[in-house]
Amino acid sequence: MDMVLRLAGVSHRFGAVEVLRDVDLDLPAGTVTALVGPDGAGKTTLLRVAAGVLTPAAGRVERPGDAGIGYLAGASSVYPDLTVWENLTFFGRLYGMNGRALAAEAGRLLAWAGLEAFRHRPARHLSGGMRQKLALACALIHRPAVALLDEPTTGVDPVARRELWALLDQLAAGGMAVLVATPYMDEAGRCRRVALLHRGRLLAAGSPEELRARVPCRVLLLQAEGRRQELLRLARELPGVQDARPAGEGVRVALPVGAPDPTLPPGVRAVPAEVELEDVYVWLAGELAGKEPAGKEEARA
Ligand SMILES: Nc1ncnc2c1ncn2[C@@H]1O[C@H](COP(=O)(O)OP(=O)(O)O)[C@@H](O)[C@H]1O
Ligand SMILES: [Mg+2]
């Protein structure tokens, strides 16, 4: 797979705060990469560096083919008083497009995003999901090879969220390199590639399967009728438990692969569960901290 954009040893700080540290990340063509991490992890800063709107304190951004970049900043970046069509053509003109070529591309994106029926509607009268689709279309008007999208699905209803992800898959199928920041692990899990960002450091990048295989942990789901709070406390004190967090009516605990099953009090049962991306995140964050379970609070992503 061709690599169209690469961050090499990127570090950045705002004043005394280190926001990115030594981040290496490749973006291959034809792939959606989810950049996952909780609020404050540094996702927006990483995207801004990749987009070239922020110069990092150290490291480089490489674009071997001089790939064009589409950047969608977090909060909806369309103009509320302009119509759908006016927004698209406005962004096109910013990129030096005009005339028939611009109209053709705007028309194509309008159809692609399912916004044809709303062509003349001011953006402020669109639903949140439609506004995000319009913002996405505007960011792509100049046919970039790379799309850098900052939380396009945050605050969007579940149906529109699925539609947005389907649009991103289509972009990748067309050969684009897509990097999409999200605080939601469940959304990330459906991407071909996931990059886990924790306190400005890239914990790992790879397919969800690769990431799950990378951590030497196994997960048990503890259950005890109607005693979840108590269960959580108990779980955190069990020997060998690296992380414990609520899940449905039970509590998930992660243990090192070779560790024996913990001895449980009467009424509590343990069922083996699949390792999830969030378990991987918490585990790797814990390894990074070089001690016990780091980030019980932070890994709420
Ligand atoms: N312009 C800025 N000035 C100072 N601190 C900033 C600035 N932008 C971000 N930060 C800080 O950098 C850290 C990472 O922020 P950000 O990149 O926005 O993370 P995320 O997008 O993952 O929430 C946070 O602690 C944030 O407060
Ligand atoms: Mg952000």
Coordinates of C-alpha atoms and ligand atoms in Angstrom, one line a residue:
M1 CA 0.0 0.0 0.0
D2 CA 1.4 3.4 -0.9
M3 CA 2.1 5.7 2.0
V4 CA 0.9 9.2 1.2
L5 CA 1.6 11.0 4.5
R6 CA 4.0 10.2 7.3
L7 CA 4.6 11.8 10.7
A8 CA 8.2 11.1 11.8
G9 CA 9.2 11.7 15.4
V10 CA 6.7 14.5 15.8
S11 CA 6.7 16.2 19.2
H12 CA 4.9 19.3 20.3
R13 CA 4.3 21.3 23.4
F14 CA 2.1 24.3 24.4
G15 CA 4.1 26.1 27.0
A16 CA 5.1 23.6 29.6
V17 CA 2.6 21.1 28.4
E18 CA 3.9 18.3 26.3
V19 CA 1.0 17.5 23.9
L20 CA 2.7 15.1 21.4
R21 CA 5.8 13.1 22.0
D22 CA 7.8 11.3 19.3
V23 CA 4.9 10.3 17.2
D24 CA 5.5 8.1 14.2
L25 CA 2.5 7.4 12.0
D26 CA 2.1 6.4 8.4
L27 CA -1.1 7.0 6.4
P28 CA -1.5 4.4 3.6
A29 CA -3.6 5.1 0.6
G30 CA -6.9 3.3 0.5
T31 CA -7.2 2.9 4.3
V32 CA -9.3 4.5 7.0
T33 CA -7.2 4.9 10.1
A34 CA -9.0 5.8 13.3
L35 CA -7.0 8.0 15.7
V36 CA -8.4 7.1 19.1
G37 CA -7.9 8.6 22.5
P38 CA -9.8 10.4 25.2
D39 CA -10.2 14.2 25.3
G40 CA -6.9 15.9 25.8
A41 CA -4.9 13.0 24.3
G42 CA -3.6 15.2 21.5
K43 CA -5.7 14.1 18.6
T44 CA -6.6 17.6 17.4
T45 CA -2.9 18.7 17.7
L46 CA -1.8 15.7 15.7
L47 CA -4.2 16.4 12.9
R48 CA -3.2 20.0 12.8
V49 CA 0.4 19.1 12.5
A50 CA -0.4 16.5 9.8
A51 CA -2.5 19.1 8.0
G52 CA 0.4 21.6 8.1
V53 CA -1.5 24.3 10.0
L54 CA 0.8 23.8 13.0
T55 CA 4.5 23.4 12.8
P56 CA 5.7 20.8 15.4
A57 CA 8.5 21.6 17.8
A58 CA 10.3 18.5 16.6
G59 CA 9.9 15.9 13.9
R60 CA 8.7 16.0 10.3
V61 CA 5.6 15.6 8.2
E62 CA 6.5 13.8 4.9
R63 CA 4.3 13.8 1.8
P64 CA 6.2 11.8 -0.8
G65 CA 3.8 12.4 -3.6
D66 CA 3.0 16.0 -2.5
A67 CA -0.5 14.7 -1.7
G68 CA -3.2 17.2 -1.4
I69 CA -4.9 17.4 2.0
G70 CA -8.5 17.8 3.0
Y71 CA -8.8 18.9 6.6
L72 CA -12.1 18.9 8.6
A73 CA -11.7 20.7 11.9
G74 CA -13.7 19.6 14.8
A75 CA -16.6 21.9 15.2
S76 CA -18.7 22.1 12.0
S77 CA -16.7 24.4 9.7
V78 CA -19.4 25.3 7.2
Y79 CA -20.9 28.7 7.0
P80 CA -24.4 28.7 8.5
D81 CA -25.8 31.5 6.4
L82 CA -24.7 30.0 3.1
T83 CA -26.7 27.3 1.4
V84 CA -25.4 23.8 0.9
W85 CA -24.5 24.6 -2.7
E86 CA -22.9 28.0 -1.8
N87 CA -20.8 26.3 0.9
L88 CA -19.5 23.8 -1.6
T89 CA -18.7 26.3 -4.3
F90 CA -17.2 28.7 -1.8
F91 CA -14.7 26.1 -0.6
G92 CA -14.0 25.1 -4.2
R93 CA -13.1 28.7 -5.1
L94 CA -10.8 28.9 -2.1
Y95 CA -8.9 26.1 -3.8
G96 CA -8.9 28.0 -7.1
M97 CA -11.6 26.0 -8.8
N98 CA -14.3 27.6 -10.9
G99 CA -16.6 27.3 -13.8
R100 CA -17.8 23.9 -15.0
A101 CA -15.1 21.9 -13.2
L102 CA -16.3 23.3 -9.9
A103 CA -19.9 22.8 -10.6
A104 CA -19.3 19.2 -11.7
E105 CA -17.3 18.4 -8.6
A106 CA -19.8 20.1 -6.3
G107 CA -22.6 18.2 -8.0
R108 CA -20.8 14.9 -7.6
L109 CA -20.1 15.5 -3.9
L110 CA -23.7 16.7 -3.3
A111 CA -25.0 13.4 -4.7
W112 CA -22.3 11.4 -2.9
A113 CA -23.2 12.9 0.5
G114 CA -26.9 12.5 -0.1
L115 CA -27.6 16.2 0.0
E116 CA -29.1 16.9 -3.4
A117 CA -32.5 17.6 -2.0
F118 CA -31.1 20.2 0.3
R119 CA -29.0 22.1 -2.2
H120 CA -30.7 25.4 -1.6
R121 CA -31.1 25.1 2.2
P122 CA -29.0 27.4 4.4
A123 CA -26.5 25.2 6.4
R124 CA -28.0 26.4 9.7
H125 CA -31.2 24.6 8.9
L126 CA -29.5 21.3 8.4
S127 CA -29.5 18.6 11.0
G128 CA -26.2 18.0 12.8
G129 CA -25.5 14.9 10.7
M130 CA -26.3 16.6 7.4
R131 CA -24.1 19.6 8.4
Q132 CA -21.2 17.2 9.1
K133 CA -21.7 15.5 5.7
L134 CA -21.7 18.9 4.1
A135 CA -18.5 19.9 6.0
L136 CA -16.9 16.6 4.8
A137 CA -17.9 17.3 1.2
C138 CA -16.5 20.8 1.5
A139 CA -13.2 19.4 2.8
L140 CA -13.0 17.1 -0.2
I141 CA -13.9 19.6 -3.0
H142 CA -10.4 19.8 -4.3
R143 CA -10.0 15.9 -4.5
P144 CA -7.3 15.6 -1.9
A145 CA -5.3 12.3 -1.6
V146 CA -5.5 12.5 2.2
A147 CA -8.5 13.4 4.4
L148 CA -7.8 14.5 8.0
L149 CA -11.0 14.5 9.9
D150 CA -11.4 15.7 13.5
E151 CA -14.2 14.0 15.2
P152 CA -16.7 14.2 12.3
T153 CA -19.1 11.9 14.1
T154 CA -19.1 13.5 17.6
G155 CA -22.5 14.9 18.5
V156 CA -24.1 13.3 15.5
D157 CA -27.1 11.0 15.8
P158 CA -26.5 7.2 15.5
V159 CA -28.0 6.8 12.0
A160 CA -26.1 9.8 10.6
R161 CA -23.0 8.4 12.3
R162 CA -23.3 5.1 10.5
E163 CA -23.8 7.0 7.2
L164 CA -20.7 9.1 7.8
W165 CA -18.6 6.0 8.4
A166 CA -20.0 4.5 5.2
L167 CA -18.9 7.6 3.4
L168 CA -15.4 7.3 4.8
D169 CA -15.2 3.7 3.7
Q170 CA -16.1 4.8 0.2
L171 CA -13.3 7.4 0.3
A172 CA -10.8 4.7 1.2
A173 CA -12.2 2.3 -1.4
G174 CA -11.5 5.1 -3.9
G175 CA -7.8 5.2 -2.8
M176 CA -7.8 8.0 -0.3
A177 CA -5.8 7.9 2.9
V178 CA -8.3 8.8 5.7
L179 CA -7.3 9.7 9.3
V180 CA -10.3 10.2 11.5
A181 CA -10.1 11.2 15.1
T182 CA -12.7 9.8 17.5
P183 CA -13.0 9.4 21.2
Y184 CA -15.2 6.3 20.7
M185 CA -13.5 2.9 20.8
D186 CA -16.5 1.2 19.4
E187 CA -16.3 3.3 16.3
A188 CA -12.6 2.7 16.0
G189 CA -13.0 -1.0 16.2
R190 CA -14.7 -1.1 12.8
C191 CA -11.8 0.6 11.0
R192 CA -9.1 -1.4 9.1
R193 CA -6.5 0.4 11.1
V194 CA -6.5 2.0 14.6
A195 CA -3.9 4.3 16.1
L196 CA -4.1 4.6 19.9
L197 CA -3.1 7.9 21.3
H198 CA -2.5 8.4 25.0
R199 CA -1.2 11.6 26.6
G200 CA 0.4 12.6 23.3
R201 CA 2.1 9.2 22.7
L202 CA 1.1 6.7 20.1
L203 CA 0.7 3.5 22.1
A204 CA 0.3 1.3 19.0
A205 CA -1.1 1.3 15.4
G206 CA -2.5 -1.6 13.5
S207 CA -5.6 -3.6 12.7
P208 CA -7.9 -4.2 15.6
E209 CA -6.9 -7.9 15.4
E210 CA -3.2 -7.1 15.5
L211 CA -3.7 -4.8 18.4
R212 CA -5.7 -7.4 20.3
A213 CA -3.0 -10.0 19.7
R214 CA -0.3 -7.6 20.9
V215 CA -1.2 -7.5 24.5
P216 CA -0.5 -10.4 26.8
C217 CA -3.8 -10.2 28.6
R218 CA -7.0 -12.1 29.0
V219 CA -10.4 -10.7 30.1
L220 CA -13.0 -12.1 32.5
L221 CA -16.5 -10.7 32.9
L222 CA -17.5 -10.8 36.6
Q223 CA -21.2 -11.0 37.4
A224 CA -23.1 -10.9 40.7
E225 CA -26.8 -10.1 40.7
G226 CA -27.5 -6.5 41.6
R227 CA -24.1 -5.9 43.2
R228 CA -22.2 -3.9 40.6
Q229 CA -20.7 -1.2 42.8
E230 CA -19.5 -3.8 45.3
L231 CA -18.2 -5.9 42.4
L232 CA -16.2 -3.1 41.0
R233 CA -14.5 -2.4 44.4
L234 CA -13.9 -6.1 44.8
A235 CA -12.6 -6.6 41.3
R236 CA -10.0 -3.8 41.7
E237 CA -8.6 -5.5 44.7
L238 CA -8.3 -9.0 43.2
P239 CA -4.7 -10.2 42.9
G240 CA -3.3 -10.0 39.4
V241 CA -6.0 -7.7 38.1
Q242 CA -4.6 -5.0 35.9
D243 CA -7.8 -3.2 35.1
A244 CA -11.4 -3.4 36.2
R245 CA -14.2 -1.5 34.6
P246 CA -18.0 -1.7 34.5
A247 CA -19.5 -3.4 31.5
G248 CA -23.3 -3.9 31.2
E249 CA -24.4 -5.4 34.4
G250 CA -21.0 -6.8 35.3
V251 CA -17.4 -5.8 35.6
R252 CA -14.6 -6.6 33.2
V253 CA -11.2 -7.4 34.6
A254 CA -8.0 -7.8 32.6
L255 CA -5.3 -10.3 33.8
P256 CA -1.9 -11.3 32.5
V257 CA -2.2 -14.2 30.2
G258 CA -0.6 -16.8 32.5
A259 CA -2.2 -15.6 35.7
P260 CA -4.5 -18.1 37.5
D261 CA -8.2 -17.3 37.8
P262 CA -8.8 -15.1 40.9
T263 CA -10.6 -16.7 43.9
L264 CA -14.0 -15.1 44.0
P265 CA -16.4 -14.8 46.9
P266 CA -19.7 -16.7 46.9
G267 CA -22.3 -15.4 44.5
V268 CA -19.7 -14.0 42.0
R269 CA -19.1 -15.8 38.8
A270 CA -16.5 -15.2 36.1
V271 CA -17.0 -15.7 32.4
P272 CA -14.2 -15.5 29.9
A273 CA -14.7 -12.5 27.4
E274 CA -13.0 -11.3 24.2
V275 CA -10.2 -8.8 24.5
E276 CA -11.6 -5.5 23.3
L277 CA -9.8 -2.5 21.9
E278 CA -10.4 -0.6 25.2
D279 CA -8.7 -3.4 27.1
V280 CA -5.7 -3.0 24.7
Y281 CA -5.7 0.7 25.3
V282 CA -5.8 0.4 29.1
W283 CA -3.2 -2.3 29.0
L284 CA -0.7 -0.4 26.9
A285 CA -1.2 2.8 28.8
G286 CA -0.5 0.8 32.0
E287 CA 2.7 -0.6 30.4
L288 CA 3.7 2.9 29.4
A289 CA 3.2 4.2 33.0
G290 CA 5.5 1.3 33.9
K291 CA 3.4 0.3 36.8
E292 CA -0.1 -0.7 37.8
P293 CA -3.2 0.0 35.8
A294 CA -2.8 3.4 34.5
G295 CA -5.7 5.4 33.3
K296 CA -8.7 3.7 34.8
E297 CA -10.3 7.1 34.6
E298 CA -8.8 8.3 31.4
A299 CA -9.5 5.3 29.3
R300 CA -13.2 6.1 29.1
A301 CA -12.7 6.6 25.4
Ligands
LIG1 N1 -3.5 26.2 21.5 C1 -3.3 25.5 22.7 N2 -2.7 26.1 23.7 C2 -2.4 25.5 24.9 N3 -2.7 24.2 25.1 C3 -3.4 23.5 24.1 C4 -3.7 24.1 22.9 N4 -4.3 23.2 22.1 C5 -4.4 22.1 22.9 N5 -3.8 22.3 24.1 C6 -3.7 21.2 25.1 O1 -3.1 20.1 24.5 C7 -3.6 18.9 25.0 C8 -4.1 18.1 23.8 O2 -5.2 18.8 23.2 P1 -5.9 18.3 21.9 O3 -4.8 18.1 20.8 O4 -7.0 19.2 21.6 O5 -6.4 16.8 22.3 P2 -7.7 16.1 21.8 O6 -8.1 16.6 20.5 O7 -7.3 14.6 21.9 O8 -8.8 16.3 22.9 C9 -4.7 19.3 26.0 O9 -4.2 19.2 27.3 C10 -5.0 20.7 25.6 O10 -5.5 21.4 26.7
MG2 MG -9.8 17.3 19.7

